[in-house]
mmCIF file of C-alpha atoms in Angstrom:
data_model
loop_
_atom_site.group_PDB
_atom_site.id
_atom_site.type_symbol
_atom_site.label_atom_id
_atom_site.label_comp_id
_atom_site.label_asym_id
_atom_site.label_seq_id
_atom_site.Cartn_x
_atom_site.Cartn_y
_atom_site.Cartn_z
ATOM 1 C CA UNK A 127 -13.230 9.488 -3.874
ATOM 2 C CA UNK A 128 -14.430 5.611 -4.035
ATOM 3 C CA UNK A 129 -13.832 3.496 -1.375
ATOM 4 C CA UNK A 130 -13.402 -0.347 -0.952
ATOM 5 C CA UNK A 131 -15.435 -2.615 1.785
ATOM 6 C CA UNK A 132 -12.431 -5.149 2.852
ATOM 7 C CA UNK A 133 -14.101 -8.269 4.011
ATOM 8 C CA UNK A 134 -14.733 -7.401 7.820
ATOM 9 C CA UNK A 135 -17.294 -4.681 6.783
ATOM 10 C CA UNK A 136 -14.596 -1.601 6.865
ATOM 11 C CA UNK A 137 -14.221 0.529 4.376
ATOM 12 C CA UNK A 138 -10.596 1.620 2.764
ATOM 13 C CA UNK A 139 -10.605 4.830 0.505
ATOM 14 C CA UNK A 140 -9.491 3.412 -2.751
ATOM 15 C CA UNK A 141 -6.734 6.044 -3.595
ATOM 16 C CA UNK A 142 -4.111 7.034 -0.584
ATOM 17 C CA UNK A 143 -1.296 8.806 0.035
ATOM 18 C CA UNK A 144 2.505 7.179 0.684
ATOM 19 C CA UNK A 145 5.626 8.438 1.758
ATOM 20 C CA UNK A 146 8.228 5.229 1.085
ATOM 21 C CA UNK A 147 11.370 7.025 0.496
ATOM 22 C CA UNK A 148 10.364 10.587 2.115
ATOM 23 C CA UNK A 149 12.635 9.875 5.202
ATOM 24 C CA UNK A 150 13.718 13.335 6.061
ATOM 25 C CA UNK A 151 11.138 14.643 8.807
ATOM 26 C CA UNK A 152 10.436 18.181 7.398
ATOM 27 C CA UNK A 153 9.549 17.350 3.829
ATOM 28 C CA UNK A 154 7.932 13.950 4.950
ATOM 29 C CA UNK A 155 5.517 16.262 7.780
ATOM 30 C CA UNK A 156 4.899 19.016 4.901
ATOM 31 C CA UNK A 157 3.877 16.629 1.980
ATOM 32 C CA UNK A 158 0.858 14.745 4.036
ATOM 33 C CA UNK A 159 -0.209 18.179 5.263
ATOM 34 C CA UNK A 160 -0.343 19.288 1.338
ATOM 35 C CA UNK A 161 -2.006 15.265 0.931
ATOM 36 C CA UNK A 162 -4.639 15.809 3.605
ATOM 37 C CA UNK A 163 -5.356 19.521 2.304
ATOM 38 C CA UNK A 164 -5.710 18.197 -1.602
ATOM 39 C CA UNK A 165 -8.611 15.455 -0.539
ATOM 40 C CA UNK A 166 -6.172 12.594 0.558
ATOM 41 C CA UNK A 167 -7.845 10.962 3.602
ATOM 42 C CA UNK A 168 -5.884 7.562 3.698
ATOM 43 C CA UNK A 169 -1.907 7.654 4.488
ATOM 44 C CA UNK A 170 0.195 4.694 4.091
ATOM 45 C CA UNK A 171 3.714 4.555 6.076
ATOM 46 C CA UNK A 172 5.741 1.825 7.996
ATOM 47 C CA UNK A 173 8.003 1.356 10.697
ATOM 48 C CA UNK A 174 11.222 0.859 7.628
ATOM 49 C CA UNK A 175 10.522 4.129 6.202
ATOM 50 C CA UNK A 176 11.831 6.193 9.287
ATOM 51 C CA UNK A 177 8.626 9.236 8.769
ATOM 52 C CA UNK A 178 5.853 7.573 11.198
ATOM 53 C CA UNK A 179 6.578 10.339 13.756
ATOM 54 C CA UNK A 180 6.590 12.928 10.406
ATOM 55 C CA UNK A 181 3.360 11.195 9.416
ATOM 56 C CA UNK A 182 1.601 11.720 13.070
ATOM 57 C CA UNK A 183 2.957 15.320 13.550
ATOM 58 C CA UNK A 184 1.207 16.345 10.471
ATOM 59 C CA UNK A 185 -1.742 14.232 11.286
ATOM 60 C CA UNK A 186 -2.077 16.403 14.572
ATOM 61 C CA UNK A 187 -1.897 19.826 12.669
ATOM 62 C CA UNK A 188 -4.162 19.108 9.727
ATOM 63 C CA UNK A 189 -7.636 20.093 11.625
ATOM 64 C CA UNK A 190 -9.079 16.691 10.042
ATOM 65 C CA UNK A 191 -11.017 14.477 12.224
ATOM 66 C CA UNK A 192 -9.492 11.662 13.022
ATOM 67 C CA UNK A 193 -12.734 9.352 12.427
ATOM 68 C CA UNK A 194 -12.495 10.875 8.499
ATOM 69 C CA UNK A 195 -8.431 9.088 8.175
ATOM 70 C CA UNK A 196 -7.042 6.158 7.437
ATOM 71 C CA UNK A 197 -3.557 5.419 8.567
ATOM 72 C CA UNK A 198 -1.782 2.328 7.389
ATOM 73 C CA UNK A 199 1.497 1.313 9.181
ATOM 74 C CA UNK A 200 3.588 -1.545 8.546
ATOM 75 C CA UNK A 201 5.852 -4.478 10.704
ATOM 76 C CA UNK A 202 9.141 -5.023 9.725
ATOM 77 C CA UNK A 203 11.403 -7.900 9.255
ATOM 78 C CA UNK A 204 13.567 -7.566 12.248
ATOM 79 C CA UNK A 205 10.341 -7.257 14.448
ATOM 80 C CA UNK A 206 8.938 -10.482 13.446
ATOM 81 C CA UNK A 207 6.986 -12.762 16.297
ATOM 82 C CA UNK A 208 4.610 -12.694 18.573
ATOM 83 C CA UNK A 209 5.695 -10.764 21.648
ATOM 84 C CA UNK A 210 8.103 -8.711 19.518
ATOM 85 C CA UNK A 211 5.019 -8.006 17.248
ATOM 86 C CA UNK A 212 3.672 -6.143 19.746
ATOM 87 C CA UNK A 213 5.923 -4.360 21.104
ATOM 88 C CA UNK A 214 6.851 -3.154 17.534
ATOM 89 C CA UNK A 215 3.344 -1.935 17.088
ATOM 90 C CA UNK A 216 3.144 0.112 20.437
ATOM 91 C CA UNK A 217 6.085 1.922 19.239
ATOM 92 C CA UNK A 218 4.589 2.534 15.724
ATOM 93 C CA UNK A 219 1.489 3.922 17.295
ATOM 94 C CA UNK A 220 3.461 6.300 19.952
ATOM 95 C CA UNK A 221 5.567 7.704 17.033
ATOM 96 C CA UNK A 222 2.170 8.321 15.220
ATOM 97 C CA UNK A 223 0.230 9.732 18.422
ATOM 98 C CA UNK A 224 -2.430 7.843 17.486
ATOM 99 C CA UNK A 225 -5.046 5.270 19.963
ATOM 100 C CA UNK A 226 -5.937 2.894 17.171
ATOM 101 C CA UNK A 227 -4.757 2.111 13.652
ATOM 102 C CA UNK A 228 -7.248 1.625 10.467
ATOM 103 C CA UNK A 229 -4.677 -1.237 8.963
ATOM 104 C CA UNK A 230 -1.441 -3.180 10.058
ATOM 105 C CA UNK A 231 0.914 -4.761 7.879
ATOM 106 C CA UNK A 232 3.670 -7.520 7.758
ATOM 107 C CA UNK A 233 5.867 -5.596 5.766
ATOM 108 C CA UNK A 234 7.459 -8.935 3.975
ATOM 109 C CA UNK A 235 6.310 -12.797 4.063
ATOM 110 C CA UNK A 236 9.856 -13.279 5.879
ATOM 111 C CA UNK A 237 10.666 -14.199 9.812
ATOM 112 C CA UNK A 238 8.139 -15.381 12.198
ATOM 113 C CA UNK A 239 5.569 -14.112 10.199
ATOM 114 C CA UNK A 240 3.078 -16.386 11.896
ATOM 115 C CA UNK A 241 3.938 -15.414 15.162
ATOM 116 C CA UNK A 242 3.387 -11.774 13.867
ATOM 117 C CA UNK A 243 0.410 -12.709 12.850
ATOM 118 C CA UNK A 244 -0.964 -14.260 15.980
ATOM 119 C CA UNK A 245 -0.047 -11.072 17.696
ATOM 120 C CA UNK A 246 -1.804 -8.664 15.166
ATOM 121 C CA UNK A 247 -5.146 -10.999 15.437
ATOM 122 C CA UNK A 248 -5.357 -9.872 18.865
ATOM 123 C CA UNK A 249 -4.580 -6.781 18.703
ATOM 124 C CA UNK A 250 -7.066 -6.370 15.932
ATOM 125 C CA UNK A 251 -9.703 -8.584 18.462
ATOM 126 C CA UNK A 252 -9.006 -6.133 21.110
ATOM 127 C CA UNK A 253 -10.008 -3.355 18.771
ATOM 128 C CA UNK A 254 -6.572 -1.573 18.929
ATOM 129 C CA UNK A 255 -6.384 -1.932 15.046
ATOM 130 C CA UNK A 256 -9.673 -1.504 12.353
ATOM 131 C CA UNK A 257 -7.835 -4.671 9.735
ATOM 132 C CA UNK A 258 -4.830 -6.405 9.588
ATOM 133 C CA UNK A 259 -3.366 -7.537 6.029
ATOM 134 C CA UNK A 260 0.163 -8.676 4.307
ATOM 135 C CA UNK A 261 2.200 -6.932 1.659
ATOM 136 C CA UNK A 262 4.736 -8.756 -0.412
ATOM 137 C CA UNK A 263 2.423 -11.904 0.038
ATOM 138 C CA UNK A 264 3.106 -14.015 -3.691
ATOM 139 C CA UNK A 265 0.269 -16.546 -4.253
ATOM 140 C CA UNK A 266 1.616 -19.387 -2.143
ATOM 141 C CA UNK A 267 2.472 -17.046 0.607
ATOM 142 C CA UNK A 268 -0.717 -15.523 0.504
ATOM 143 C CA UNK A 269 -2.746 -18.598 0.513
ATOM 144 C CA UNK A 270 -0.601 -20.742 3.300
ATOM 145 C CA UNK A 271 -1.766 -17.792 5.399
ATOM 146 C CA UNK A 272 -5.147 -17.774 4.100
ATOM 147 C CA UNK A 273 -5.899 -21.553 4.786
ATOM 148 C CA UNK A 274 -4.167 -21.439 8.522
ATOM 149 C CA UNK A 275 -4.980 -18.343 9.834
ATOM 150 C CA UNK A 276 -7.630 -17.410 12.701
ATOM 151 C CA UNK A 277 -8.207 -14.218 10.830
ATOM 152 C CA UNK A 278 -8.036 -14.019 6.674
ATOM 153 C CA UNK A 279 -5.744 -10.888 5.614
ATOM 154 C CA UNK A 280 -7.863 -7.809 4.711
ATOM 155 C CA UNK A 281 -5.142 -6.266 2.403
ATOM 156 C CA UNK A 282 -2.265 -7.448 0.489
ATOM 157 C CA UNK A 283 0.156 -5.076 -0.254
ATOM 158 C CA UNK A 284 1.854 -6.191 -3.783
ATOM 159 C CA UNK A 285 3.939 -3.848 -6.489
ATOM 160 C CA UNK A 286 0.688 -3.421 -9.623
ATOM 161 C CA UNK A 287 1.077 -1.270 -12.311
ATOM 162 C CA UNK A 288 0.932 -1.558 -16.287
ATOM 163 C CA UNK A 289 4.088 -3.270 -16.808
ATOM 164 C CA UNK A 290 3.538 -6.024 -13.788
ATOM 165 C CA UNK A 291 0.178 -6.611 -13.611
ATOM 166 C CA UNK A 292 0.082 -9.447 -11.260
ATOM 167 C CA UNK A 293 -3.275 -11.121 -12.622
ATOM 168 C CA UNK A 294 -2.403 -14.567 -11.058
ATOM 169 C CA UNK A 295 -1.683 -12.917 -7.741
ATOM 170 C CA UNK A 296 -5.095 -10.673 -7.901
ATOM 171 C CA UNK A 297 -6.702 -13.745 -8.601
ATOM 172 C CA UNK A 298 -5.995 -15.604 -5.631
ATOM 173 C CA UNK A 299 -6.325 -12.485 -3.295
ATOM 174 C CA UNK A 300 -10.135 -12.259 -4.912
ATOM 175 C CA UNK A 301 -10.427 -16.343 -3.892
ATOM 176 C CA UNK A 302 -9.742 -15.442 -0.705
ATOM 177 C CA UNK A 303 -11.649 -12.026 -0.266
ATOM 178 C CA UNK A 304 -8.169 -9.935 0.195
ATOM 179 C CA UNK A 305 -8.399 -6.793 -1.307
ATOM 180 C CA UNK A 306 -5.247 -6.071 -3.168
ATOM 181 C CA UNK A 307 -2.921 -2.492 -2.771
ATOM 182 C CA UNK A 308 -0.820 -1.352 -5.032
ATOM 183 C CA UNK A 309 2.416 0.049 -4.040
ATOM 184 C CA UNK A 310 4.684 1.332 -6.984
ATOM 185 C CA UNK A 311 1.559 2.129 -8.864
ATOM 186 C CA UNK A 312 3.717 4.495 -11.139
ATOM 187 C CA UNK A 313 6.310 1.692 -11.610
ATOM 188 C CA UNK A 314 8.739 3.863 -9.732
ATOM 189 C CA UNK A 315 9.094 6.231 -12.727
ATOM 190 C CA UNK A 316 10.350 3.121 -15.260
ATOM 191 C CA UNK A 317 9.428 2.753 -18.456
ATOM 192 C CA UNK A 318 8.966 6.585 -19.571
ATOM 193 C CA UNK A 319 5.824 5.422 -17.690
ATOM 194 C CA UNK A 320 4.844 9.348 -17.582
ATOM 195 C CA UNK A 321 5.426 9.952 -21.207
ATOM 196 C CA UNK A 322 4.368 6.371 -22.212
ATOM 197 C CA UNK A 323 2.736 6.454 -25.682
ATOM 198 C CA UNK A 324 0.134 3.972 -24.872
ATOM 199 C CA UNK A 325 -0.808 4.897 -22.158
ATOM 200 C CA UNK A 326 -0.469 8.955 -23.574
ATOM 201 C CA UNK A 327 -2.762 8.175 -26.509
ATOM 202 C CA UNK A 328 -5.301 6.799 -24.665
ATOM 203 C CA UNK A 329 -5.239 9.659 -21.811
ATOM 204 C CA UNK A 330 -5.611 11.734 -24.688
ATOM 205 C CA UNK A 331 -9.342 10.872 -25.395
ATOM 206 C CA UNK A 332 -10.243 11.464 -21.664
ATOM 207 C CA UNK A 333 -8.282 14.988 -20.955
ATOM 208 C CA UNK A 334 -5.769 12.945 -18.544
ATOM 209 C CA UNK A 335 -2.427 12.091 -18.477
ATOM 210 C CA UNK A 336 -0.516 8.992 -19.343
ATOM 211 C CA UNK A 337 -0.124 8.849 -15.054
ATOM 212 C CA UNK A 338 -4.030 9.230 -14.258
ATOM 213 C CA UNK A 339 -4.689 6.621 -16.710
ATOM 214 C CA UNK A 340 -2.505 4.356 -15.176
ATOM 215 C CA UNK A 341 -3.842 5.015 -11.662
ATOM 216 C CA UNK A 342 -7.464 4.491 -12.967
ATOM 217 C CA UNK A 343 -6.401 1.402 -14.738
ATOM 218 C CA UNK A 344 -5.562 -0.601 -11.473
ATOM 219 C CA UNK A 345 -8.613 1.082 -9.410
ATOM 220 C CA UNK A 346 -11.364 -0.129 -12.349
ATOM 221 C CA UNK A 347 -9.484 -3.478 -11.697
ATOM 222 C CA UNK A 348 -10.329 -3.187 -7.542
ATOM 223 C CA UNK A 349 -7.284 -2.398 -6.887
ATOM 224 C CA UNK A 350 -6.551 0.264 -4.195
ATOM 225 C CA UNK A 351 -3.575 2.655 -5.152
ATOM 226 C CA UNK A 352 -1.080 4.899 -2.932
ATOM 227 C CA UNK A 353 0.830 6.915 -5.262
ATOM 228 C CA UNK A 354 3.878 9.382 -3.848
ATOM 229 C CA UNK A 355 4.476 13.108 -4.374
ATOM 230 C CA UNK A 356 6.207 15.506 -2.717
ATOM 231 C CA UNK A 357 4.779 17.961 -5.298
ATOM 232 C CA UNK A 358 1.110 19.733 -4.339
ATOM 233 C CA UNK A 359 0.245 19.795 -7.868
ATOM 234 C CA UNK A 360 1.529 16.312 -8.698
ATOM 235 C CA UNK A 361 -0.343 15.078 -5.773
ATOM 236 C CA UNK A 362 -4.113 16.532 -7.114
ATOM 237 C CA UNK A 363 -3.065 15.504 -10.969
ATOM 238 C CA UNK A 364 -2.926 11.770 -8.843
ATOM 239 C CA UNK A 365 -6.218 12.442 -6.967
ATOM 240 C CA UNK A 366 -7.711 13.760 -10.036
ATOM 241 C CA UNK A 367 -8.940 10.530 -11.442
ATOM 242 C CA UNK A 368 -12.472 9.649 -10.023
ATOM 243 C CA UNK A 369 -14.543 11.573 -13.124
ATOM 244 C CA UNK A 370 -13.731 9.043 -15.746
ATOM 245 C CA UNK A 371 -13.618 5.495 -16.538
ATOM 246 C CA UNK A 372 -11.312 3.782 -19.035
ATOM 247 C CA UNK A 373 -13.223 1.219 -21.371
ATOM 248 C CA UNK A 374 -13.290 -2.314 -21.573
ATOM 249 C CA UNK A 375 -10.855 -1.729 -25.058
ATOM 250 C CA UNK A 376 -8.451 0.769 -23.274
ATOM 251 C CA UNK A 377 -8.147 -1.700 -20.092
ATOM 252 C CA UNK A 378 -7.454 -4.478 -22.329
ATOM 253 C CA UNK A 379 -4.500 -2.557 -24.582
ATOM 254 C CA UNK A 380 -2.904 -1.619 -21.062
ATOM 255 C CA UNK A 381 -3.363 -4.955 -20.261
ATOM 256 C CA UNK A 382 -0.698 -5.914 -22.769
ATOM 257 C CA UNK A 383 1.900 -3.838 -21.352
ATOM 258 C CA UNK A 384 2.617 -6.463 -18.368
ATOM 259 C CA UNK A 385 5.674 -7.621 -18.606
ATOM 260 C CA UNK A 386 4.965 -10.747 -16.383
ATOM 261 C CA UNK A 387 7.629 -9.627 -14.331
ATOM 262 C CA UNK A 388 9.371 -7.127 -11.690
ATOM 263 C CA UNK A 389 11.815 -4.863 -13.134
ATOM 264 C CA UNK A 390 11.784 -3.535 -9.265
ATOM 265 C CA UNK A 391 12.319 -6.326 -6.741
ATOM 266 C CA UNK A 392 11.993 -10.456 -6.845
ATOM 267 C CA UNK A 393 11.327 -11.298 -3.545
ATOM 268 C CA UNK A 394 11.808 -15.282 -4.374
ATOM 269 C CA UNK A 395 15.225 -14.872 -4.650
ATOM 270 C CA UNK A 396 17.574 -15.789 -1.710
ATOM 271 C CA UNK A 397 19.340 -12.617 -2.159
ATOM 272 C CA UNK A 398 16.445 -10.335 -1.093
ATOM 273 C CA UNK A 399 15.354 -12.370 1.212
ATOM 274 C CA UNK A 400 18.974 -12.063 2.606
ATOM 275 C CA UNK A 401 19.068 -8.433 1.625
ATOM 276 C CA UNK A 402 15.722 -7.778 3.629
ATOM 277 C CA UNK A 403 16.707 -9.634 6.263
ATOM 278 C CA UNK A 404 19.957 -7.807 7.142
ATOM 279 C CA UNK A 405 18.247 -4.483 6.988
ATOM 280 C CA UNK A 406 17.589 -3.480 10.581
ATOM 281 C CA UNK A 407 15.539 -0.670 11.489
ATOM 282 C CA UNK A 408 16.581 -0.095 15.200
ATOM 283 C CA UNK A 409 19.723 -1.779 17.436
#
């Protein structure tokens, strides 16, 4: 495993483990025990995905130190603003059993996101949480935040793979020292993205699949990944990508696959920002 030094001197491993869309409490508790047990040593979960007390049960029963993790949570929409901020993140961190947090999220650039943000700086000042970062954060987002914040974001959160490669967005996280985090790093299964015959061909010469070239394609770009699982042997095929390196000619035909665009989610569009809006987590 490689890790990352994000720009207050902590280091993030640069390959984690995420459970979006693993709500049901069983499975969700029994894949990050398999994660942890495989090598994983950095989970990523949020308040919206309904698994943080999943996430802290297994946590408890894995045997691994709790100094050797790093847990990544997230702050929803509806919990927006200072003082709900923080009561949003005490809850997070009794459904996770945990006394500090490694990284804390705004889930979306949406809401008093400011006032979140106040709130997290603290929290983070008070030593309750290791970095605080963004995910969702587009360029002008990202940098508004940058330029008027107390604290610069340690992490931004942003959908990377092959076919949305974000280079404009990664450029202005780099101006600002934010490292960027892949979610969707497999594209959410689009594009016959595990049978791709690009990205095949070139895992051919290295003994890896068409999926472990596309994980090592964002990590040799700095880009920390958190691909998803429920599988054992899916999960070490996704850790199994630290004993190679694509070159400079395979990065650039990959490169060409970017599509400029989501095929998953726009958030500039006033529907999802309605859509995210409306989705409330608790009463």
């Amino acid at each position: 495993m490689e890790y990352i030094t994000l720009n207050n001197g902590v280091k993030m491993p640069m390959e984690g483990f995420g459970v979006f869309q693993v709500p049901e409490a069983s499975v969700c508790e029994q894949a990050v025990r398999d994660a942890l047990q495989t090598g994983y040593r950095l989970i990523d979960t949020a308040s919206a995905y309904f698994n943080e007390e999943a996430v802290g049960a297994a946590i408890k029963k894995s045997g691994v130190a709790r100094e050797d993790l790093f847990i990544t949570t997230k702050l929803w929409v509806q919990d927006a603003g200072y003082e709900n901020a923080k009561k949003a993140f005490q809850v997070s961190m009794d459904k996770l059993g945990l006394n500090y947090l490694d990284l804390y999220l705004i889930h979306q650039p949406m809401n008093d996101y400011y006032g979140s943000w106040r709130a997290m700086e603290e929290l983070y000042e008070e030593g309750k949480i290791r970095a605080i970062g963004v995910c969702n954060f587009y360029p002008d987002r990202l940098a508004d935040l940058c330029v008027n914040a107390k604290i610069i974001p340690a992490v931004n959160q942003v959908e990377l793979h092959p076919f949305f490669a974000q280079t404009e967005a990664i450029s202005t996280m780099k101006e600002f020292g934010v490292i960027p985090e892949a979610w969707g790093p497999m594209a959410e299964g689009k594009h016959g993205i595990f049978t791709h015959p690009v990205l095949t061909e070139i895992g051919a010469k290295y003994g890896k699949t068409a999926a472990q070239v596309a994980l090592r394609w964002n990590t040799q770009r700095g880009v920390v990944i958190i691909p998803k699982s429920i599988h054992k042997e899916r999960m070490e095929e996704n850790l199994n990508i630290w004993d190679f390196k694509l070159s400079d000619e395979d990065m650039n035909i990959i490169s060409k696959l970017d599509l400029g665009h989501s095929e998953i989610i726009d958030h500039s569009t006033a529907e999802t920002s309605k859509m995210l809006n409306g989705w409330k987590i608790h009463d």
